[in-house]
Amino acid sequence: MTKLDTLLAGLARERSTGALRVGRSGTIFLSEGRVTYMECAQTPSVERLLTARGRMTETALRALRADGGCARLLQEGSITPGELQYAVLGAVLDAAFFLLPMSGTRPKFRPGEEHWLGGQWFFDVAGLVRECARRRAQLAEIWPSAEVDSLPVRPVERLPGHAVTLNRVQWEVLVRADHQATPLEVAKRIGRSGYSVLLAVRRLAAAGLLAPPMPELPKRVRGERARPPHDREAAPLPLGPPTTGDRTDLALLTRLKKALEELS
Amino acid sequence: MLGIDTCLAEVMSIPGALDAMLVDHTSGMAVAFSSDSGVDADRSAAALTEALRATTDGLARTCPGDVVRIDDMLITTDKGHHLLRPLETLFEGPLVIYVRLDLERSNLALARHRLRSISSRLTT
């Protein structure tokens, strides 16, 4: 269990109500120990989904939020209760997937605070953690290397085979991939959940449609010896530090010997 | 205008319905399920997602030149019918309504009709 999990489990046991702010990464809203809403800076929120899909304008949404909130949103009829519940469910799970493993910043809990879209769906903390683990396992099953999750999406120039079947998200990812953007950046551009884009990218990788990652240029660190090129024929490097007949080395050894003798 | 729970209740009220489930197709997660069914909801949701994905992929290869969009999927076994209906919603999804129907007591045409009407009330 990571630290954030433990903290959340504690809040759940105490049946706390309020908002847990995790630095700038996101906020978790709880109501009587159950998670009602979660925001993560890396994934689209429900508000973003509503505006990105053209359901309503940002100004209309802000007005709703200030006056009437959720009840009025449903009353005006641009979204059904089921759709809103499903959107909250999806957005929270997506945020949890990226937010829960985070550590570093010290989370701050503010009791009593609520999110205006909270109360649509109640998650118990253990269930959330379990679902995140299941999603991680699902990703690993498709393509075991997590490397593609954070590297820029670089589709191959030519198909390795004759034909390929793509699903909707994969198509959108390929269209928007500019060889610079990472999967989460692509997710923001196409307005889809981070997890669905990770799934698509891993499937693309498994199908051999992504170019292998660029080899990182070796960093030159002053004073450190360059790594010798791999050569099976070459004589093996000597074990231990290089030995010399240098004066300073000899002096150091003598001092060390003397110190050891004084100890005994 | 249905919520998730009321939607599930409506699906279960289709004549001959044995169990029902709402599945998030992207992740293969069971969003809601009728509790008395005795099946492992998480596993069956994941399996149904795979079945639907395999069907979509298969159809995409059998109908070259067409963009495949599944309205509903029906599987009939010796024990009953399985109906799947993917729904486009605000959140990507699709959200899949699944219902298992009794072979003897159900009426397929009625069930499909009811599913259509339920889905039109679940989404705008």
Short mmCIF file of C-alpha atoms in Angstrom, two decimals:
data_model
loop_
_atom_site.label_atom_id
_atom_site.label_comp_id
_atom_site.label_asym_id
_atom_site.label_seq_id
_atom_site.Cartn_x
_atom_site.Cartn_y
_atom_site.Cartn_z
CA MET A 1 0.00 0.00 0.00
CA THR A 2 1.28 3.43 -0.86
CA LYS A 3 1.04 6.32 1.52
CA LEU A 4 -1.99 7.92 -0.09
CA ASP A 5 -3.90 4.62 0.07
CA THR A 6 -3.20 4.28 3.77
CA LEU A 7 -4.23 7.85 4.44
CA LEU A 8 -7.48 7.35 2.52
CA ALA A 9 -8.19 4.07 4.29
CA GLY A 10 -7.76 5.91 7.60
CA LEU A 11 -10.17 8.66 6.53
CA ALA A 12 -12.64 5.99 5.44
CA ARG A 13 -12.44 4.27 8.82
CA GLU A 14 -13.14 7.55 10.58
CA ARG A 15 -16.05 8.17 8.17
CA SER A 16 -14.69 11.64 7.45
CA THR A 17 -16.29 14.20 5.17
CA GLY A 18 -14.13 16.73 3.35
CA ALA A 19 -11.50 17.26 0.72
CA LEU A 20 -8.01 15.79 0.67
CA ARG A 21 -5.75 18.00 -1.41
CA VAL A 22 -2.70 16.24 -2.84
CA GLY A 23 -0.47 19.19 -3.65
CA ARG A 24 -1.14 20.41 -7.15
CA SER A 25 -1.75 16.92 -8.46
CA GLY A 26 -5.36 16.63 -7.44
CA THR A 27 -8.07 16.53 -4.81
CA ILE A 28 -10.08 13.69 -3.35
CA PHE A 29 -13.54 14.45 -1.97
CA LEU A 30 -15.00 12.20 0.68
CA SER A 31 -18.41 11.98 2.23
CA GLU A 32 -18.77 9.90 5.40
CA GLY A 33 -15.75 7.85 4.50
CA ARG A 34 -16.68 7.17 0.90
CA VAL A 35 -15.09 8.86 -2.08
CA THR A 36 -17.58 10.95 -4.01
CA TYR A 37 -15.34 12.76 -6.43
CA MET A 38 -11.70 12.93 -7.41
CA GLU A 39 -9.79 15.39 -9.52
CA CYS A 40 -6.40 14.80 -11.06
CA ALA A 41 -4.43 17.42 -12.93
CA GLN A 42 -3.45 14.86 -15.56
CA THR A 43 -6.91 13.61 -16.50
CA PRO A 44 -10.02 15.36 -17.83
CA SER A 45 -12.68 16.21 -15.23
CA VAL A 46 -16.42 15.80 -15.71
CA GLU A 47 -16.71 19.53 -16.39
CA ARG A 48 -14.11 19.18 -19.11
CA LEU A 49 -15.99 16.23 -20.61
CA LEU A 50 -19.25 18.17 -20.61
CA THR A 51 -17.71 21.09 -22.45
CA ALA A 52 -15.41 19.04 -24.71
CA ARG A 53 -18.34 17.02 -26.06
CA GLY A 54 -20.24 20.20 -26.84
CA ARG A 55 -22.98 19.51 -24.30
CA MET A 56 -22.70 22.97 -22.82
CA THR A 57 -20.50 26.02 -22.83
CA GLU A 58 -18.09 26.82 -20.06
CA THR A 59 -19.97 29.95 -19.07
CA ALA A 60 -23.25 28.04 -18.83
CA LEU A 61 -21.54 25.44 -16.68
CA ARG A 62 -20.03 28.07 -14.40
CA ALA A 63 -23.43 29.71 -13.98
CA LEU A 64 -24.95 26.32 -13.11
CA ARG A 65 -22.24 25.61 -10.63
CA ALA A 66 -22.79 28.92 -8.88
CA ASP A 67 -26.54 28.59 -8.80
CA GLY A 68 -28.45 25.36 -8.51
CA GLY A 69 -25.57 22.96 -9.02
CA CYS A 70 -26.20 19.35 -9.87
CA ALA A 71 -29.96 19.38 -9.42
CA ARG A 72 -30.34 22.16 -11.97
CA LEU A 73 -27.91 20.51 -14.36
CA LEU A 74 -30.14 17.43 -14.44
CA GLN A 75 -33.32 19.48 -14.50
CA GLU A 76 -32.30 21.40 -17.58
CA GLY A 77 -32.13 18.06 -19.30
CA SER A 78 -28.93 18.18 -21.30
CA ILE A 79 -27.76 15.12 -19.43
CA THR A 80 -29.59 12.22 -17.80
CA PRO A 81 -28.89 11.07 -14.25
CA GLY A 82 -27.48 7.82 -15.62
CA GLU A 83 -25.07 9.60 -17.93
CA LEU A 84 -23.91 11.93 -15.18
CA GLN A 85 -23.37 8.99 -12.81
CA TYR A 86 -21.44 7.13 -15.46
CA ALA A 87 -19.33 10.18 -16.28
CA VAL A 88 -18.50 10.74 -12.60
CA LEU A 89 -17.70 7.06 -12.20
CA GLY A 90 -15.39 7.07 -15.19
CA ALA A 91 -13.69 10.34 -14.34
CA VAL A 92 -13.09 9.37 -10.71
CA LEU A 93 -11.62 5.98 -11.61
CA ASP A 94 -9.43 7.62 -14.23
CA ALA A 95 -8.21 10.22 -11.73
CA ALA A 96 -7.64 7.53 -9.09
CA PHE A 97 -5.52 5.52 -11.49
CA PHE A 98 -3.03 8.37 -11.85
CA LEU A 99 -3.45 10.11 -8.48
CA LEU A 100 -3.28 7.22 -6.01
CA PRO A 101 0.28 6.10 -6.85
CA MET A 102 1.57 9.64 -6.34
CA SER A 103 3.68 10.49 -3.38
CA GLY A 104 5.94 13.32 -2.44
CA THR A 105 3.64 16.17 -1.55
CA ARG A 106 2.08 16.05 1.87
CA PRO A 107 -1.70 15.78 1.44
CA LYS A 108 -3.85 18.25 3.38
CA PHE A 109 -7.32 17.36 4.60
CA ARG A 110 -9.95 20.04 4.88
CA PRO A 111 -13.07 18.79 6.65
CA GLY A 112 -16.50 19.70 5.39
CA GLU A 113 -15.54 20.65 1.86
CA GLU A 114 -17.65 19.19 -0.93
CA HIS A 115 -17.53 19.03 -4.70
CA TRP A 116 -20.59 20.22 -6.55
CA LEU A 117 -20.64 17.01 -8.62
CA GLY A 118 -20.17 14.79 -5.57
CA GLY A 119 -23.00 12.60 -4.40
CA GLN A 120 -23.55 10.97 -7.79
CA TRP A 121 -21.69 7.80 -7.01
CA PHE A 122 -20.10 6.51 -3.83
CA PHE A 123 -16.89 4.53 -3.98
CA ASP A 124 -15.46 2.65 -1.07
CA VAL A 125 -11.73 3.14 -0.78
CA ALA A 126 -10.82 -0.55 -0.92
CA GLY A 127 -12.87 -0.96 -4.09
CA LEU A 128 -11.13 1.98 -5.74
CA VAL A 129 -7.69 0.62 -4.90
CA ARG A 130 -8.69 -2.81 -6.17
CA GLU A 131 -10.01 -1.44 -9.44
CA CYS A 132 -6.82 0.55 -10.01
CA ALA A 133 -4.76 -2.59 -9.46
CA ARG A 134 -6.96 -4.50 -11.88
CA ARG A 135 -6.47 -1.79 -14.50
CA ARG A 136 -2.74 -1.88 -14.02
CA ALA A 137 -2.76 -5.66 -14.47
CA GLN A 138 -4.89 -5.27 -17.59
CA LEU A 139 -2.35 -2.87 -19.10
CA ALA A 140 0.50 -5.24 -18.28
CA GLU A 141 -1.36 -8.10 -19.89
CA ILE A 142 -1.67 -6.23 -23.18
CA TRP A 143 1.93 -5.07 -23.30
CA PRO A 144 4.23 -5.65 -20.35
CA SER A 145 6.51 -2.64 -20.70
CA ALA A 146 5.32 0.55 -19.00
CA GLU A 147 7.90 2.47 -21.02
CA VAL A 148 5.38 3.48 -23.71
CA ASP A 149 3.14 5.15 -21.09
CA SER A 150 5.46 8.09 -20.60
CA LEU A 151 7.40 8.33 -23.87
CA PRO A 152 6.13 10.36 -26.85
CA VAL A 153 3.80 8.36 -29.09
CA ARG A 154 5.72 7.62 -32.26
CA PRO A 155 3.83 5.49 -34.80
CA VAL A 156 5.91 3.52 -37.29
CA GLU A 157 6.24 4.96 -40.77
CA ARG A 158 5.21 1.74 -42.49
CA LEU A 159 2.92 -1.08 -41.46
CA PRO A 160 4.81 -4.23 -40.57
CA GLY A 161 1.99 -6.28 -42.16
CA HIS A 162 -0.61 -5.83 -44.89
CA ALA A 163 -3.58 -4.61 -42.91
CA VAL A 164 -4.50 -3.68 -39.39
CA THR A 165 -7.74 -3.16 -37.43
CA LEU A 166 -7.89 -0.13 -35.20
CA ASN A 167 -10.52 0.82 -32.68
CA ARG A 168 -11.82 4.33 -32.19
CA VAL A 169 -9.38 5.50 -29.54
CA GLN A 170 -6.41 4.03 -31.37
CA TRP A 171 -7.44 5.93 -34.48
CA GLU A 172 -7.72 9.20 -32.57
CA VAL A 173 -4.35 8.63 -30.93
CA LEU A 174 -2.65 7.97 -34.28
CA VAL A 175 -4.24 11.03 -35.86
CA ARG A 176 -3.05 13.30 -33.06
CA ALA A 177 0.34 11.71 -32.43
CA ASP A 178 2.98 14.21 -33.50
CA HIS A 179 6.01 12.26 -32.27
CA GLN A 180 6.32 14.75 -29.39
CA ALA A 181 3.24 14.29 -27.23
CA THR A 182 3.14 11.65 -24.50
CA PRO A 183 0.00 9.51 -24.12
CA LEU A 184 -1.41 11.74 -21.36
CA GLU A 185 -0.90 14.84 -23.49
CA VAL A 186 -2.66 13.11 -26.38
CA ALA A 187 -5.49 12.20 -23.99
CA LYS A 188 -5.96 15.87 -23.13
CA ARG A 189 -6.01 16.85 -26.78
CA ILE A 190 -8.64 14.31 -27.80
CA GLY A 191 -10.63 14.76 -24.58
CA ARG A 192 -10.53 11.13 -23.54
CA SER A 193 -9.64 9.48 -20.28
CA GLY A 194 -5.95 8.93 -19.63
CA TYR A 195 -6.51 5.25 -19.04
CA SER A 196 -8.27 4.65 -22.36
CA VAL A 197 -5.38 6.28 -24.19
CA LEU A 198 -2.85 4.19 -22.25
CA LEU A 199 -4.81 1.09 -23.28
CA ALA A 200 -4.78 2.19 -26.90
CA VAL A 201 -1.06 2.96 -26.84
CA ARG A 202 -0.20 -0.38 -25.25
CA ARG A 203 -2.32 -2.17 -27.87
CA LEU A 204 -0.54 -0.25 -30.60
CA ALA A 205 2.80 -1.24 -29.09
CA ALA A 206 1.74 -4.88 -28.87
CA ALA A 207 0.74 -4.80 -32.53
CA GLY A 208 4.17 -3.43 -33.45
CA LEU A 209 2.79 -0.11 -34.63
CA LEU A 210 4.99 2.07 -32.44
CA ALA A 211 8.57 2.90 -33.29
CA PRO A 212 11.07 1.63 -30.72
CA PRO A 213 12.03 4.32 -28.23
CA MET A 214 14.93 6.49 -29.24
CA PRO A 215 18.09 5.40 -27.49
CA GLU A 216 18.97 8.00 -24.92
CA LEU A 217 22.19 9.78 -25.63
CA PRO A 218 24.77 8.79 -23.05
CA LYS A 219 25.27 11.56 -20.57
CA ARG A 220 28.84 12.54 -20.13
CA VAL A 221 29.72 13.01 -16.51
CA ARG A 222 33.05 14.61 -15.82
CA GLY A 223 35.47 12.39 -14.02
CA GLU A 224 33.54 9.21 -14.67
CA ARG A 225 35.08 6.73 -17.02
CA ALA A 226 33.28 6.16 -20.29
CA ARG A 227 31.56 2.80 -20.50
CA PRO A 228 33.60 0.55 -22.80
CA PRO A 229 31.83 -0.71 -25.91
CA HIS A 230 30.52 -4.24 -25.65
CA ASP A 231 32.96 -6.62 -27.28
CA ARG A 232 32.80 -10.36 -26.62
CA GLU A 233 36.37 -10.89 -27.79
CA ALA A 234 37.91 -8.25 -25.56
CA ALA A 235 39.75 -9.23 -22.44
CA PRO A 236 37.59 -8.84 -19.32
CA LEU A 237 38.11 -5.75 -17.24
CA PRO A 238 40.12 -6.28 -14.08
CA LEU A 239 38.06 -6.65 -10.91
CA GLY A 240 38.19 -3.90 -8.32
CA PRO A 241 39.62 -0.42 -8.65
CA PRO A 242 42.52 0.13 -11.01
CA THR A 243 45.88 -0.47 -9.32
CA THR A 244 48.81 1.82 -9.83
CA GLY A 245 52.18 2.34 -8.31
CA ASP A 246 51.28 5.95 -7.71
CA ARG A 247 52.98 7.72 -4.77
CA THR A 248 49.69 9.09 -3.38
CA ASP A 249 48.15 5.60 -3.38
CA LEU A 250 51.11 4.20 -1.52
CA ALA A 251 50.97 7.03 1.00
CA LEU A 252 47.28 6.40 1.57
CA LEU A 253 47.88 2.70 2.10
CA THR A 254 50.61 3.39 4.65
CA ARG A 255 48.32 5.76 6.57
CA LEU A 256 45.52 3.21 6.50
CA LYS A 257 47.82 0.48 7.77
CA LYS A 258 49.01 2.71 10.59
CA ALA A 259 45.47 3.61 11.57
CA LEU A 260 44.46 -0.05 11.65
CA GLU A 261 47.44 -0.94 13.78
CA GLU A 262 46.53 1.81 16.25
CA LEU A 263 43.04 0.42 16.51
CA SER A 264 44.16 -3.00 17.62
CA MET B 1 -34.55 9.95 -17.70
CA LEU B 2 -32.97 7.03 -15.91
CA GLY B 3 -30.18 6.65 -13.41
CA ILE B 4 -27.84 3.67 -13.43
CA ASP B 5 -29.73 1.76 -10.74
CA THR B 6 -33.17 2.43 -12.15
CA CYS B 7 -31.88 1.42 -15.56
CA LEU B 8 -30.74 -1.91 -14.15
CA ALA B 9 -34.11 -2.42 -12.47
CA GLU B 10 -35.89 -1.70 -15.76
CA VAL B 11 -33.69 -4.20 -17.59
CA MET B 12 -34.47 -6.82 -14.95
CA SER B 13 -38.18 -6.19 -15.44
CA ILE B 14 -37.96 -7.43 -19.05
CA PRO B 15 -39.95 -10.70 -19.15
CA GLY B 16 -37.62 -13.67 -18.80
CA ALA B 17 -34.60 -11.69 -17.59
CA LEU B 18 -32.31 -13.82 -15.41
CA ASP B 19 -29.53 -11.35 -14.72
CA ALA B 20 -28.45 -8.00 -15.97
CA MET B 21 -25.29 -5.98 -15.87
CA LEU B 22 -23.96 -2.61 -16.98
CA VAL B 23 -20.39 -2.82 -18.21
CA ASP B 24 -17.83 -0.12 -18.92
CA HIS B 25 -16.47 -1.31 -22.24
CA THR B 26 -13.17 0.58 -22.06
CA SER B 27 -11.97 -1.01 -18.86
CA GLY B 28 -14.15 -4.12 -18.76
CA MET B 29 -15.49 -3.17 -15.34
CA ALA B 30 -18.93 -4.03 -14.01
CA VAL B 31 -20.62 -0.70 -13.28
CA ALA B 32 -23.76 -2.24 -11.80
CA PHE B 33 -25.19 -5.74 -11.71
CA SER B 34 -28.22 -7.57 -10.44
CA SER B 35 -27.03 -9.05 -7.18
CA ASP B 36 -28.94 -12.32 -6.99
CA SER B 37 -27.29 -13.84 -10.05
CA GLY B 38 -24.47 -15.64 -8.24
CA VAL B 39 -21.94 -15.00 -11.01
CA ASP B 40 -18.63 -13.24 -10.47
CA ALA B 41 -19.57 -9.85 -11.87
CA ASP B 42 -16.01 -8.60 -12.42
CA ARG B 43 -14.95 -11.65 -14.35
CA SER B 44 -18.06 -11.87 -16.43
CA ALA B 45 -17.87 -8.15 -17.24
CA ALA B 46 -14.28 -8.55 -18.44
CA ALA B 47 -15.24 -11.61 -20.49
CA LEU B 48 -18.24 -9.91 -22.08
CA THR B 49 -16.06 -6.95 -23.00
CA GLU B 50 -13.66 -9.29 -24.75
CA ALA B 51 -16.54 -10.98 -26.58
CA LEU B 52 -17.85 -7.64 -27.80
CA ARG B 53 -14.38 -6.49 -28.81
CA ALA B 54 -13.71 -9.72 -30.71
CA THR B 55 -17.04 -9.32 -32.51
CA THR B 56 -16.27 -5.75 -33.49
CA ASP B 57 -12.83 -6.74 -34.75
CA GLY B 58 -14.21 -9.73 -36.61
CA LEU B 59 -16.94 -7.69 -38.25
CA ALA B 60 -14.46 -5.01 -39.24
CA ARG B 61 -12.56 -7.65 -41.16
CA THR B 62 -15.65 -9.25 -42.72
CA CYS B 63 -17.20 -6.00 -43.92
CA PRO B 64 -14.34 -4.22 -45.67
CA GLY B 65 -15.26 -0.72 -46.69
CA ASP B 66 -17.88 -0.39 -43.96
CA VAL B 67 -17.45 1.28 -40.64
CA VAL B 68 -18.86 -1.17 -38.13
CA ARG B 69 -21.17 0.15 -35.47
CA ILE B 70 -22.91 -2.49 -33.40
CA ASP B 71 -26.47 -1.73 -32.27
CA ASP B 72 -26.94 -4.90 -30.35
CA MET B 73 -25.48 -8.36 -30.17
CA LEU B 74 -27.43 -11.52 -29.56
CA ILE B 75 -26.01 -14.89 -28.61
CA THR B 76 -28.30 -17.85 -28.23
CA THR B 77 -27.15 -20.89 -26.33
CA ASP B 78 -29.00 -24.07 -25.41
CA LYS B 79 -29.90 -22.48 -22.08
CA GLY B 80 -30.87 -18.97 -23.03
CA HIS B 81 -30.31 -15.75 -24.87
CA HIS B 82 -27.63 -13.16 -24.14
CA LEU B 83 -28.30 -9.63 -25.29
CA LEU B 84 -25.65 -6.91 -25.35
CA ARG B 85 -26.32 -3.32 -26.25
CA PRO B 86 -23.46 -0.79 -26.39
CA LEU B 87 -24.50 2.79 -25.71
CA GLU B 88 -22.74 5.98 -26.62
CA THR B 89 -22.71 8.30 -23.64
CA LEU B 90 -21.13 11.54 -22.59
CA PHE B 91 -18.26 9.67 -21.02
CA GLU B 92 -16.45 7.69 -23.68
CA GLY B 93 -17.53 4.17 -22.79
CA PRO B 94 -19.40 2.76 -24.56
CA LEU B 95 -21.57 1.66 -21.70
CA VAL B 96 -22.84 -1.84 -22.42
CA ILE B 97 -26.18 -3.12 -21.19
CA TYR B 98 -26.14 -6.88 -20.82
CA VAL B 99 -29.07 -9.10 -20.07
CA ARG B 100 -29.35 -12.89 -19.90
CA LEU B 101 -32.77 -14.19 -20.82
CA ASP B 102 -34.50 -17.45 -20.13
CA LEU B 103 -34.89 -19.52 -23.30
CA GLU B 104 -38.50 -20.55 -22.63
CA ARG B 105 -39.95 -17.55 -20.83
CA SER B 106 -38.51 -14.73 -22.89
CA ASN B 107 -39.63 -12.99 -26.04
CA LEU B 108 -36.64 -11.80 -28.00
CA ALA B 109 -38.42 -9.17 -30.05
CA LEU B 110 -39.98 -7.71 -26.93
CA ALA B 111 -36.67 -7.80 -25.08
CA ARG B 112 -34.88 -5.96 -27.86
CA HIS B 113 -37.65 -3.41 -28.06
CA ARG B 114 -37.52 -2.83 -24.30
CA LEU B 115 -33.72 -2.49 -24.37
CA ARG B 116 -33.98 0.11 -27.11
CA SER B 117 -36.49 2.15 -25.16
CA ILE B 118 -34.44 1.87 -21.95
CA SER B 119 -31.29 3.02 -23.70
CA SER B 120 -33.08 5.99 -25.23
CA ARG B 121 -34.06 7.06 -21.73
CA LEU B 122 -30.61 6.51 -20.31
CA THR B 123 -28.86 8.76 -22.82
CA THR B 124 -29.92 12.04 -24.31
#
